[in-house]
mmCIF file of C-alpha atoms in Angstrom:
data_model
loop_
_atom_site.group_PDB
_atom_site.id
_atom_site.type_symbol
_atom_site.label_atom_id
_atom_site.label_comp_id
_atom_site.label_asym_id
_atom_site.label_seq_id
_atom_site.Cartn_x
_atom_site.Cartn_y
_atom_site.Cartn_z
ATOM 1 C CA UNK A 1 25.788 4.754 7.702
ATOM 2 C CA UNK A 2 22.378 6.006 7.855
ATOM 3 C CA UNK A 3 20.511 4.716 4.229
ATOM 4 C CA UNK A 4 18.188 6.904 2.494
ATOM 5 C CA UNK A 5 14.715 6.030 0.682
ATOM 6 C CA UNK A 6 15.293 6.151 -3.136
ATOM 7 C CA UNK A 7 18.750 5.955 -3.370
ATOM 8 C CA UNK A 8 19.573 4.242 -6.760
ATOM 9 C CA UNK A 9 21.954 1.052 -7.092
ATOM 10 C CA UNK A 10 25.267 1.899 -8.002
ATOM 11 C CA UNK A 11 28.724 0.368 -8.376
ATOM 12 C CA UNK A 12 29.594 -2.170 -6.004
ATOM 13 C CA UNK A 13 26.171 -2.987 -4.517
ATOM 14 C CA UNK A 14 25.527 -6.394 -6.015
ATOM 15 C CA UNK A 15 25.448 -7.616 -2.467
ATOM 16 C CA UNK A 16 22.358 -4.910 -1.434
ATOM 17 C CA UNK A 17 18.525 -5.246 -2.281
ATOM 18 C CA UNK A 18 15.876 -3.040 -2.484
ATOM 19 C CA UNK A 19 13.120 -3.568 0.714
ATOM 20 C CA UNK A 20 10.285 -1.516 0.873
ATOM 21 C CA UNK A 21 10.440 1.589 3.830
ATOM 22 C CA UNK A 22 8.082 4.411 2.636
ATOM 23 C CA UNK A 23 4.811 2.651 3.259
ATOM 24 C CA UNK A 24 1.238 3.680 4.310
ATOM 25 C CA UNK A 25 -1.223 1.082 6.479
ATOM 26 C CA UNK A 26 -3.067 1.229 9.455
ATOM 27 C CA UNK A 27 -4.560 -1.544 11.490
ATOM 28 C CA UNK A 28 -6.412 -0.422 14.009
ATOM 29 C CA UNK A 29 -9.848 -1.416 12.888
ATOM 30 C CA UNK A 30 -8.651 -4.929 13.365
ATOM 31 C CA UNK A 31 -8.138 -4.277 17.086
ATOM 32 C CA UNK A 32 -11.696 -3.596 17.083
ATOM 33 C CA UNK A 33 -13.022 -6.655 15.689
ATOM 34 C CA UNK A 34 -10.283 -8.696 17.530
ATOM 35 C CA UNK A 35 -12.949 -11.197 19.842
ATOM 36 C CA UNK A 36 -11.369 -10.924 23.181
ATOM 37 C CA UNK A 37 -12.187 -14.916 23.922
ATOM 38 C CA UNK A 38 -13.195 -15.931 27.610
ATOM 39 C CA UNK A 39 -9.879 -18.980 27.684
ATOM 40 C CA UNK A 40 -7.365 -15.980 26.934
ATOM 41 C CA UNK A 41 -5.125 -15.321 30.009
ATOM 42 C CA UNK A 42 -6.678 -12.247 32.567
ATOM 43 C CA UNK A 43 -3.464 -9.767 31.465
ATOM 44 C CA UNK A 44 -3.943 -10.462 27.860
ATOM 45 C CA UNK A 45 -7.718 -9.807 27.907
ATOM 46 C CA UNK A 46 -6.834 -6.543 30.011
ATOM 47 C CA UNK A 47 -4.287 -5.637 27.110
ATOM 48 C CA UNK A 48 -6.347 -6.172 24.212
ATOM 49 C CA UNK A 49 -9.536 -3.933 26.049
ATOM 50 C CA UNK A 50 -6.817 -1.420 26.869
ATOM 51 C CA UNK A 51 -5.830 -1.449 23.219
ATOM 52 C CA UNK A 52 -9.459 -0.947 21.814
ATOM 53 C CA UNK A 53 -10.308 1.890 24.502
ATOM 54 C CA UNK A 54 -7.101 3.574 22.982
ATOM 55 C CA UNK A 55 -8.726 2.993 19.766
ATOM 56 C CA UNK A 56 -12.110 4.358 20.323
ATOM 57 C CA UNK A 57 -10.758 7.325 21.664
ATOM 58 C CA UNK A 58 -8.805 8.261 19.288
ATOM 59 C CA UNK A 59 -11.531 7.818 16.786
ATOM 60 C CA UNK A 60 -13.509 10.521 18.671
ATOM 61 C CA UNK A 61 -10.244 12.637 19.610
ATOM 62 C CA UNK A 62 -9.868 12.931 15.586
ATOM 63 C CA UNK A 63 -13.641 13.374 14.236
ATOM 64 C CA UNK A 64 -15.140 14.836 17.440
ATOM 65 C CA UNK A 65 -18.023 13.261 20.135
ATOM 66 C CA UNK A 66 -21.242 14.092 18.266
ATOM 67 C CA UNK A 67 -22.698 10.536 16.787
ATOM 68 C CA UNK A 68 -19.348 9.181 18.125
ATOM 69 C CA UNK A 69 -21.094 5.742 18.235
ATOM 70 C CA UNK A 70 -21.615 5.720 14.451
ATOM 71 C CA UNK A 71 -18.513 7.207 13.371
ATOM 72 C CA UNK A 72 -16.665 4.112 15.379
ATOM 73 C CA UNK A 73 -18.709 1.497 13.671
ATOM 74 C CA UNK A 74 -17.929 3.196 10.765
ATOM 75 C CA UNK A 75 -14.304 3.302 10.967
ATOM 76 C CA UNK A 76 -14.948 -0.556 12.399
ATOM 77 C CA UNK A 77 -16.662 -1.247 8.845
ATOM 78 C CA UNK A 78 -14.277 0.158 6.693
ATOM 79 C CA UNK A 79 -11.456 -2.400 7.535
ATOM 80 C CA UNK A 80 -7.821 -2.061 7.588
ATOM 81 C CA UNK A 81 -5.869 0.569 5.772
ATOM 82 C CA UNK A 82 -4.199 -1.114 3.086
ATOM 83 C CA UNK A 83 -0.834 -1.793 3.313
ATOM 84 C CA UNK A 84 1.143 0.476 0.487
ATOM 85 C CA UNK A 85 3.989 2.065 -0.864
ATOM 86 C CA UNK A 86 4.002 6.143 -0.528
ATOM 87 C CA UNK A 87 3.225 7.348 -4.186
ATOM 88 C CA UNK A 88 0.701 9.928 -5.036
ATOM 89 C CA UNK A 89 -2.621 8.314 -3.852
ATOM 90 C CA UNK A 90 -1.885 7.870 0.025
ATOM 91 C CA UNK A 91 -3.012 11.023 1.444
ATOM 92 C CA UNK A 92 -6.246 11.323 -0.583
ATOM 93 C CA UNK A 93 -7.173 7.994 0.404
ATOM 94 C CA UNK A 94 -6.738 8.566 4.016
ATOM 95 C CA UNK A 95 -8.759 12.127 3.116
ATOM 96 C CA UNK A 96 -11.852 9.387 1.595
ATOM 97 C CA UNK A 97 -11.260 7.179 4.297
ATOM 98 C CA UNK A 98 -11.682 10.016 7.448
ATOM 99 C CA UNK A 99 -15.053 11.666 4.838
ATOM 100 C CA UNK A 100 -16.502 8.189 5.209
ATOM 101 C CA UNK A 101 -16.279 7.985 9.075
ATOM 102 C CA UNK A 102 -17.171 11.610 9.630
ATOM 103 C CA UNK A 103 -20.469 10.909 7.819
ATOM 104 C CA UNK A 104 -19.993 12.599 4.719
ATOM 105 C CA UNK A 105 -20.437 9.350 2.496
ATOM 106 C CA UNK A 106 -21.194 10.941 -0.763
ATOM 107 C CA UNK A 107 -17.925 13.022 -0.751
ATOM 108 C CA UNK A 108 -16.360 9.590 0.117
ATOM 109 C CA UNK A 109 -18.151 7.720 -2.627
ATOM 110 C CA UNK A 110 -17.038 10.447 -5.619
ATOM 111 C CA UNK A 111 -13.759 10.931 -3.413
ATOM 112 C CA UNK A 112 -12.896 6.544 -4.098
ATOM 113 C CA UNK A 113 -14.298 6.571 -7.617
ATOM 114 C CA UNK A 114 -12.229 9.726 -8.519
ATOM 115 C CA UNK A 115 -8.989 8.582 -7.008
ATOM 116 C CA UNK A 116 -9.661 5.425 -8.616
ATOM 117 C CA UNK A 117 -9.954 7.060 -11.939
ATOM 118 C CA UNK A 118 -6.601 8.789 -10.742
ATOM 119 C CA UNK A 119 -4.622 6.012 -10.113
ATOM 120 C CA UNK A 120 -5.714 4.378 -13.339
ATOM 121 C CA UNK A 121 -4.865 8.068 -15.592
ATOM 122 C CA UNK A 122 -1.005 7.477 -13.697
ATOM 123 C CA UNK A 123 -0.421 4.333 -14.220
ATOM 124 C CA UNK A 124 -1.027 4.702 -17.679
ATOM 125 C CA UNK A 125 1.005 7.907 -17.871
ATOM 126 C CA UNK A 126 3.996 6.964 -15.474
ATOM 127 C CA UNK A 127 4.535 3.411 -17.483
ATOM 128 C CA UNK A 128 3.831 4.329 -21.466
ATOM 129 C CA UNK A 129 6.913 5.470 -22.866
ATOM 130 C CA UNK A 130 7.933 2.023 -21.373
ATOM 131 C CA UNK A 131 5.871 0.317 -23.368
ATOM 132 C CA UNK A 132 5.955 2.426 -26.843
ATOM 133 C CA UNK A 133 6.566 -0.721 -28.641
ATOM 134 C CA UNK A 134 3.832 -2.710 -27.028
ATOM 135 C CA UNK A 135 0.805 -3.479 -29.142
ATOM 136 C CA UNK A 136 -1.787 -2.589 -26.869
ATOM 137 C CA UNK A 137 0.053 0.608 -26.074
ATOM 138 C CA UNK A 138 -1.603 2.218 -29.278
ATOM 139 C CA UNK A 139 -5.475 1.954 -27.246
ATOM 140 C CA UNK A 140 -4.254 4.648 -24.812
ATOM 141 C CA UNK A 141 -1.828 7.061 -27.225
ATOM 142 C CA UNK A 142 -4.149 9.757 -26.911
ATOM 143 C CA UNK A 143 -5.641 12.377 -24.211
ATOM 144 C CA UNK A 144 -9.269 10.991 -24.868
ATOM 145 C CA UNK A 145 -8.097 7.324 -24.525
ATOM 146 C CA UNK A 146 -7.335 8.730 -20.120
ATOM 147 C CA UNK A 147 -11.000 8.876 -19.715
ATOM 148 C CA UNK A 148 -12.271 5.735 -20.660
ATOM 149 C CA UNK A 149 -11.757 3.561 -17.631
ATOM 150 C CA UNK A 150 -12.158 -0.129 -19.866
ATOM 151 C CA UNK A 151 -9.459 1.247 -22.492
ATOM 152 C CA UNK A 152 -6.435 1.755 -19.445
ATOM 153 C CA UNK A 153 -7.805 -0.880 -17.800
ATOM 154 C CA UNK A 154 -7.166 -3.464 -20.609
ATOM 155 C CA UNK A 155 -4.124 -1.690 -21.504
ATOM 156 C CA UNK A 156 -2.697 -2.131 -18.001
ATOM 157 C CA UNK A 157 -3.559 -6.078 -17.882
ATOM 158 C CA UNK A 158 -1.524 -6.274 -21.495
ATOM 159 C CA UNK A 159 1.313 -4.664 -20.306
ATOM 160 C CA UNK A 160 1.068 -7.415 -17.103
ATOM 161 C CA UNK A 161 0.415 -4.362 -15.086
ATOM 162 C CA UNK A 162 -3.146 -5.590 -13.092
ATOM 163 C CA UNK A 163 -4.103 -9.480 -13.432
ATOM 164 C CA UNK A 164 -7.472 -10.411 -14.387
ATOM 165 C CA UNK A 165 -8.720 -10.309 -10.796
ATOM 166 C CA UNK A 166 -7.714 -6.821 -10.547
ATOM 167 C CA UNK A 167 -8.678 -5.690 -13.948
ATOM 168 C CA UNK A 168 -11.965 -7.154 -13.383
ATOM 169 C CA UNK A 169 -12.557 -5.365 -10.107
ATOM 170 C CA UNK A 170 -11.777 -2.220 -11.041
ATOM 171 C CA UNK A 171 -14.172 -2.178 -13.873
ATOM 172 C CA UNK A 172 -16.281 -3.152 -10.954
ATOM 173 C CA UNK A 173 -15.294 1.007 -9.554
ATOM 174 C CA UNK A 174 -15.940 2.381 -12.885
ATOM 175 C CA UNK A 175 -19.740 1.319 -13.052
ATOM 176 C CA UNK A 176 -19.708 2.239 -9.334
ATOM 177 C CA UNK A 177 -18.410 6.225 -10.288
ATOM 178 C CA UNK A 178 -21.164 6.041 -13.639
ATOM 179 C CA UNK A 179 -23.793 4.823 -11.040
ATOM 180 C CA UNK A 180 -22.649 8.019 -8.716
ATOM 181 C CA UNK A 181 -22.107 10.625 -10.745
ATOM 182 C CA UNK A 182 -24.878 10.222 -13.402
ATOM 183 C CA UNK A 183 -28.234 10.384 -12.063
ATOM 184 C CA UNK A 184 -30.253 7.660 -10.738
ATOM 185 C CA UNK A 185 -33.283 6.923 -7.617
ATOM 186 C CA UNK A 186 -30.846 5.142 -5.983
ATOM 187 C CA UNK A 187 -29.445 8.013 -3.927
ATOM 188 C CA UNK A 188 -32.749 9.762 -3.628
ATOM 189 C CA UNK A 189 -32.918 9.036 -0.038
ATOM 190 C CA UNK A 190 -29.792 10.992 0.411
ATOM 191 C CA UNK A 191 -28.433 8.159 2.036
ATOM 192 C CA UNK A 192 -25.358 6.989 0.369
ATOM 193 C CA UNK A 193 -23.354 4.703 3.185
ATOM 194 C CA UNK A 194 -23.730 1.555 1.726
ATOM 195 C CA UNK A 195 -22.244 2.992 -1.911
ATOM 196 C CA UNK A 196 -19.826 4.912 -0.110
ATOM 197 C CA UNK A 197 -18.525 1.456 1.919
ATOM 198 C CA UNK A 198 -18.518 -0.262 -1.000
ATOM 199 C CA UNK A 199 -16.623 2.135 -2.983
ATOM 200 C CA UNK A 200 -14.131 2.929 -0.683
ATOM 201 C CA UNK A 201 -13.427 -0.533 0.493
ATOM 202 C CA UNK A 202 -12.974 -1.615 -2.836
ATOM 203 C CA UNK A 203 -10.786 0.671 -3.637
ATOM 204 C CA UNK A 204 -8.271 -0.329 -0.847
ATOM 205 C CA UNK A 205 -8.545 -3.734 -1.927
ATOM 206 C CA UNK A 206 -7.178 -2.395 -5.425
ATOM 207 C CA UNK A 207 -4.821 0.284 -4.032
ATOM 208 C CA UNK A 208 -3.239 -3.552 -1.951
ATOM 209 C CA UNK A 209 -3.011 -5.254 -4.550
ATOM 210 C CA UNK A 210 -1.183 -2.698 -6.571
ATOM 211 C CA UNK A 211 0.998 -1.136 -4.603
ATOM 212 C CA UNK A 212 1.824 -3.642 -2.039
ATOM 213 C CA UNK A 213 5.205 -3.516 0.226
ATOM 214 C CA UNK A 214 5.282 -6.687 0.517
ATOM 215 C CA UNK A 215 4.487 -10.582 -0.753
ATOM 216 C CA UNK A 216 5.584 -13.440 -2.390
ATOM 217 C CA UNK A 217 4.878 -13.029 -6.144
ATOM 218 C CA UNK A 218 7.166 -12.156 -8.846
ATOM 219 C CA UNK A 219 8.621 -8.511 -7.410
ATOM 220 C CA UNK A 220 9.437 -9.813 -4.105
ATOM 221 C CA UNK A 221 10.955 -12.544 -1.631
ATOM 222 C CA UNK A 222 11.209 -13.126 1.732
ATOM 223 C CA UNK A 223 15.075 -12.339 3.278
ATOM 224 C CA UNK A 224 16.503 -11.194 6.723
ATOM 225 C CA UNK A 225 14.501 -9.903 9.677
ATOM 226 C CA UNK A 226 11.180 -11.140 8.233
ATOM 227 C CA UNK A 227 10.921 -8.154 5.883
ATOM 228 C CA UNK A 228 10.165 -8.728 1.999
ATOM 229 C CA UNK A 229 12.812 -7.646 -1.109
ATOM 230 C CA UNK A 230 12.695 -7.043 -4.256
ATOM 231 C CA UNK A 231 13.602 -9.702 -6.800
ATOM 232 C CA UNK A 232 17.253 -8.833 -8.575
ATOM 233 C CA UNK A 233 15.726 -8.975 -11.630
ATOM 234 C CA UNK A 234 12.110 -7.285 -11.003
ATOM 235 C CA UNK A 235 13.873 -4.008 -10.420
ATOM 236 C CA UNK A 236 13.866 -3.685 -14.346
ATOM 237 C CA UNK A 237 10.298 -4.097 -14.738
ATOM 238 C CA UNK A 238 8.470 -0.224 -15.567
ATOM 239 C CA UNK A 239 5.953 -0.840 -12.745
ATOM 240 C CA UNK A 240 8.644 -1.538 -9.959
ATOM 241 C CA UNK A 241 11.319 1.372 -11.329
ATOM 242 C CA UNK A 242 8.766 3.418 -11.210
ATOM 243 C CA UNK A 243 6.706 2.977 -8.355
ATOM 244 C CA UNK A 244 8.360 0.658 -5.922
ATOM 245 C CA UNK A 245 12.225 0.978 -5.736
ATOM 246 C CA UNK A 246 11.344 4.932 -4.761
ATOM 247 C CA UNK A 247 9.826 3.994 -1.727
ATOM 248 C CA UNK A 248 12.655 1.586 -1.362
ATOM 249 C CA UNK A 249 16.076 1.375 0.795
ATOM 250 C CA UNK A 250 18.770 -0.347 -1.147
ATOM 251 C CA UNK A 251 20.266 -2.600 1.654
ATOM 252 C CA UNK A 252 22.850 -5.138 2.603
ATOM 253 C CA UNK A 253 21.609 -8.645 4.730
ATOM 254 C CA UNK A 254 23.353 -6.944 8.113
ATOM 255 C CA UNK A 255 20.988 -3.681 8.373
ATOM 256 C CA UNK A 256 19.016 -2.387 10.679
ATOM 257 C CA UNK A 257 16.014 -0.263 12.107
ATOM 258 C CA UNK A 258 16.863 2.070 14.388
ATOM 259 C CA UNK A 259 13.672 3.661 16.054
ATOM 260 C CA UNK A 260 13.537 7.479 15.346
ATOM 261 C CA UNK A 261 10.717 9.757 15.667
ATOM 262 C CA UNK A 262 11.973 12.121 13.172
ATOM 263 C CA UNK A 263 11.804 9.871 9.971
ATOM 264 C CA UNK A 264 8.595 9.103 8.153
ATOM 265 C CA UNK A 265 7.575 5.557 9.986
ATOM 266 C CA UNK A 266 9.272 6.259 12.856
ATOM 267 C CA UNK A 267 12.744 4.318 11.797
ATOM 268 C CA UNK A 268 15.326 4.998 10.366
ATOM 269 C CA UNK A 269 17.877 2.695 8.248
ATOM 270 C CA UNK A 270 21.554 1.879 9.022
ATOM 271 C CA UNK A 271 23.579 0.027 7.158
ATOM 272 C CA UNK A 272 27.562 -0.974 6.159
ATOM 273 C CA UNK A 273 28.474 0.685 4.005
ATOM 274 C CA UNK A 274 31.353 -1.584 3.101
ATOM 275 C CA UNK A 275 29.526 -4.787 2.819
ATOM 276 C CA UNK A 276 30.218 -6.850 -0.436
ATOM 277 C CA UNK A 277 32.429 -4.655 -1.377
ATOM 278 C CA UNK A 278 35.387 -6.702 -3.692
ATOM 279 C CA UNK A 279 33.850 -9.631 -2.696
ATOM 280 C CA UNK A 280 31.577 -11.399 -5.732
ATOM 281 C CA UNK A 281 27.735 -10.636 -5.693
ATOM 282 C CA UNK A 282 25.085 -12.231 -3.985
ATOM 283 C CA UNK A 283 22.012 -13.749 -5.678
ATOM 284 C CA UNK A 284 18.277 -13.125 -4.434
ATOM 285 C CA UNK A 285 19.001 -16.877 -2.500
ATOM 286 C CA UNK A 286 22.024 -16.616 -1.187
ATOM 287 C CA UNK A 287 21.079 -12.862 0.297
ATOM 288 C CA UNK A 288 18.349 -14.488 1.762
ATOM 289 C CA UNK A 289 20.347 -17.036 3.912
ATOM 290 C CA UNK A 290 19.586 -16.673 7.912
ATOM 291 C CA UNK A 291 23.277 -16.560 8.682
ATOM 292 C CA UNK A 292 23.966 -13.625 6.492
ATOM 293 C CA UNK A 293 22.166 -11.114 8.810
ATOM 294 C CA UNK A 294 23.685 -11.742 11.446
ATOM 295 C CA UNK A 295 25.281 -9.972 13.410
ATOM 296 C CA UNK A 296 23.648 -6.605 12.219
ATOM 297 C CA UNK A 297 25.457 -3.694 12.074
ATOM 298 C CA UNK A 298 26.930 -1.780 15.233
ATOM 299 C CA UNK A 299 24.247 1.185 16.109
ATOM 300 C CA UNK A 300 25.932 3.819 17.303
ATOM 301 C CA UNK A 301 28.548 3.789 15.464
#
């Protein structure tokens, strides 16, 4: 049976967890920087400068040969895509991301601040009416409250939302939006790269933390075919019911990927649908066991 992204948990699937599927990342700015060392064997040297020629031209098949040079370091400079959940901030990342390498760094620098501002406005929104009996939930009740950055952002850490590192840094984007949209010499030069770098990369740091698919913290753990899940009983905390489980498939230890060029990814997931069924549930541990997952599930069926 072919398993769909956001399908909720229902009766009899106390043997299934939720695993991330709808995610966002991209990695090949790491090719890039990947030294190719002199001891490596001659075919894996030839693969790797294969792999970064693909790279590089696909940089300048997407954002065009003039100052091709500069929009590759670029891209090179801005790191890794972070790895993420699909929710509402994916494509106008990617949208700051491709401003930054094709040179237009101010658009890139309001584009990060703004979406960061964004992000902050839904979290808040998405996750209140969870916490209506919270006392820190009172700081953001009103409209005005959404535009001050420092009030959301403590409200968020209260509600165990960001941790200090995270609350800390994106405090660190709000003085980087005042410093860019209120005037100051700093930009006079109308050279705005390394503000623009900073901003952006920043902001992927935040948008990783957040949103990750994957980790070992107190949402997920590590089960079958190397892939993370989401703790049994995480999947009632507002953050995770509302952002993670929809990007989720709700599977049993036996599934699988199936390649498929027609599903976001480029898998899709199969599953049986009579696993656990009448048989007593399975706890985060014991669904985690090597032995359960195999054998996977017959594909075709």
């Amino acid at each position: 049976m072919k398993v769909e992204i956001g399908r909720q948990r229902g009766d009899g699937d106390d043997s299934r967890r939720f695993t991330p599927a709808a995610i966002t990342f991209d990695t090949r700015a790491h090719t890039l920087t990947t030294e190719i060392k002199d001891d490596w064997e001659e075919q894996i040297k030839k693969q790797w400068l294969t792999n970064q020629s693909h790279v590089k031209e696909a940089i300048i098949y997407q954002f065009g040969i003039e100052d091709f040079e500069q929009k590759i370091r670029d891209f090179t400079d801005l790191g890794v895509a972070p790895w993420s959940v699909v929710a509402l901030h994916n494509v106008y990342l990617a949208q700051e991301r491709n401003a930054f390498v094709s040179g237009s760094y101010y658009s890139a620098l309001l584009g990060a601040c703004g979406l960061g501002e964004r992000i902050l406005n839904q979290l808040v929104l998405t996750l209140r009416d969870d916490y209506s009996s919270h006392p820190a939930t009172k700081h953001v009740a009103g409209k005005k409250s959404l535009d001050d950055w420092q009030k959301c952002v403590r409200t968020l850490k209260e509600w165990g939302v960001l941790d200090e590192e995270t609350a800390r840094d994106y405090l660190r984007l709000m003085r980087m939006r005042h410093a860019a949209v209120h005037y100051r010499s700093d930009l006079d030069s109308g050279d705005a790269r390394d503000a623009a770098l900073a901003a952006v990369v920043l902001l992927c740091e935040l948008v990783q933390r957040i949103f990750s698919p994957h980790g070992r913290d107190e949402n997920y753990f590590p089960g079958p075919i190397g892939r993370s899940y989401v703790r049994r009983d995480a999947e009632a905390i507002p953050f995770v019911k509302h952002f993670i489980l929809p990007a989720c498939v709700l599977v049993s230890p036996v599934y699988r990927y199936v390649a498929s060029a027609s599903e976001p990814g480029g898998f899709a997931v199969y599953d049986d649908p009579e696993y656990g069924r009448n048989s007593p549930s399975l706890s985060d541990d014991q669904f985690a066991e090597p032995s359960r997952a195999s054998p996977q599930v017959q594909y075709p069926f």
